[in-house]
Each structure stands twice: as structure tokens, then as C-alpha cells.
Coordinates of C-alpha atoms in Angstrom, one line a residue:
X1 CA 5.6 20.4 -1.5
X2 CA 7.3 16.9 -0.9
X3 CA 7.1 13.9 -3.1
X4 CA 6.8 10.6 -1.2
X5 CA 7.8 7.7 -3.4
X6 CA 7.7 3.9 -3.2
X7 CA 7.5 1.0 -5.6
X8 CA 4.8 -1.6 -5.6
X9 CA 4.5 -5.0 -7.1
X10 CA 1.1 -4.5 -8.9
X11 CA -1.5 -2.0 -9.8
X12 CA -3.8 -3.2 -7.1
X13 CA -1.5 -2.5 -4.3
X14 CA -0.5 0.9 -5.6
X15 CA -4.0 1.8 -6.2
X16 CA -5.0 0.8 -2.6
X17 CA -2.2 2.8 -1.0
X18 CA -3.1 5.7 -3.2
X19 CA -6.7 5.6 -2.3
X20 CA -6.1 5.4 1.4
X21 CA -3.7 8.3 1.2
X22 CA -6.3 10.3 -0.7
X23 CA -9.2 9.4 1.5
X24 CA -7.3 10.4 4.6
X25 CA -6.3 13.6 3.1
X26 CA -2.6 12.7 3.5
X27 CA -1.9 13.5 -0.1
X28 CA -3.3 15.8 -2.8
X29 CA -2.4 13.6 -5.6
X30 CA -1.1 10.2 -6.6
X31 CA 0.8 9.2 -9.7
X32 CA 1.3 5.5 -10.5
X33 CA 3.9 4.9 -13.1
X34 CA 4.0 1.4 -14.8
X35 CA 7.0 -0.1 -16.5
X36 CA 9.7 0.0 -13.7
X37 CA 12.2 -2.5 -13.6
X38 CA 13.9 -2.9 -10.3
X39 CA 17.1 -4.6 -9.7
X40 CA 18.2 -4.9 -6.0
X41 CA 20.3 -6.7 -3.3
X42 CA 17.8 -9.0 -1.2
X43 CA 18.8 -11.7 1.1
X44 CA 22.3 -12.5 -0.3
X45 CA 21.6 -12.1 -4.0
X46 CA 20.5 -9.6 -6.7
X47 CA 17.0 -9.8 -7.7
X48 CA 15.2 -8.2 -10.6
X49 CA 11.4 -7.5 -10.5
X50 CA 8.8 -5.6 -12.5
X51 CA 7.3 -2.8 -10.5
X52 CA 5.1 0.3 -10.4
X53 CA 6.3 3.6 -8.9
X54 CA 3.8 5.4 -6.7
X55 CA 4.6 9.1 -6.1
X56 CA 2.3 10.9 -3.7
X57 CA 2.2 14.7 -3.5
X58 CA 1.9 16.1 0.1
X59 CA 3.6 18.6 2.4
X60 CA 5.9 17.9 5.3
X61 CA 3.0 18.1 7.9
X62 CA 1.7 14.9 6.7
X63 CA 5.0 13.2 5.8
X64 CA 5.2 10.9 8.9
X65 CA 1.7 9.9 8.7
X66 CA 1.9 9.1 5.0
X67 CA 5.0 7.1 5.7
X68 CA 3.3 5.1 8.3
X69 CA 0.3 4.4 6.2
X70 CA 2.4 3.1 3.4
X71 CA 4.5 0.9 5.6
X72 CA 1.3 -0.6 7.2
X73 CA -0.5 -1.2 3.9
X74 CA 2.4 -2.2 1.8
X75 CA 2.6 -5.9 0.6
X76 CA 6.5 -5.9 0.9
X77 CA 8.4 -7.0 4.1
X78 CA 10.6 -4.0 3.6
X79 CA 9.0 -1.3 1.3
X80 CA 11.6 1.4 0.5
X81 CA 9.9 4.8 1.1
X82 CA 11.8 8.0 0.1
X83 CA 10.7 11.6 0.0
X84 CA 12.1 14.8 -1.3
X85 CA 11.2 18.4 -1.3
X86 CA 10.2 19.8 -4.5
X87 CA 9.7 23.4 -5.8
X88 CA 6.4 24.2 -7.2
X89 CA 4.2 27.2 -8.0
X90 CA 2.4 29.3 -5.4
X91 CA -1.0 28.1 -7.1
X92 CA 0.1 24.3 -6.9
X93 CA 1.1 24.9 -3.3
X94 CA -2.2 26.4 -2.4
X95 CA -4.1 23.6 -4.0
X96 CA -2.0 21.0 -2.2
X97 CA -2.7 22.8 1.1
X98 CA -6.3 23.1 0.5
X99 CA -6.8 19.3 -0.6
X100 CA -4.7 18.0 2.3
X101 CA -6.7 19.9 5.0
X102 CA -9.5 18.0 6.6

């Protein structure tokens, strides 16, 4: 299992990306976490913005397509998209595979 993570400026954009990923069977689950405060370098200054974190559960066979979908759908000029491999139970791995197989 991998978690693909990005931040979004609002619930509507996070929900739209999550729905598109789920509809396309590129992810088995999406978690939207409110209350993120991001501080970051952007265009020569340090900005601070409220955001939501979007985490999508998938496997590596869908990573490239999922990253492309996020990049295409995201309202930011430069969405930061990261992923990491996570350990899980065999039952959760089987569920993820079943839900991301068209």
C-alpha cells in the first residue's frame, strides 16, 4: 500500500480530487483532514495558508496515473504531491487490491 498525499486550499477541491480518484479506481480510500496550517517558501517570500491534507490509499501500479490526475485537477500552480510505502495487514492489502481493480 502507498499513501499519496497533497494539500488543498478548500474542501471542494479536495473532495473533487478524491471523487475522481475513487471513480477511476485509482484509489481505494481518501482521507481529508482539515485544520492544516502550511508555511512555505513561494516566489521569494514565506507564505502561510490554511489548507486541508488529502491522503489517497492506493498501490504502486496506480501511482503514476494518480499523481497525474492530482496534478491535472489541482487548483494550485505547483501542487506538492508526495507518496510513501506503508505497511498494512494482509486483509487491508487484499481490500485495496480488490477496490482498485476495474
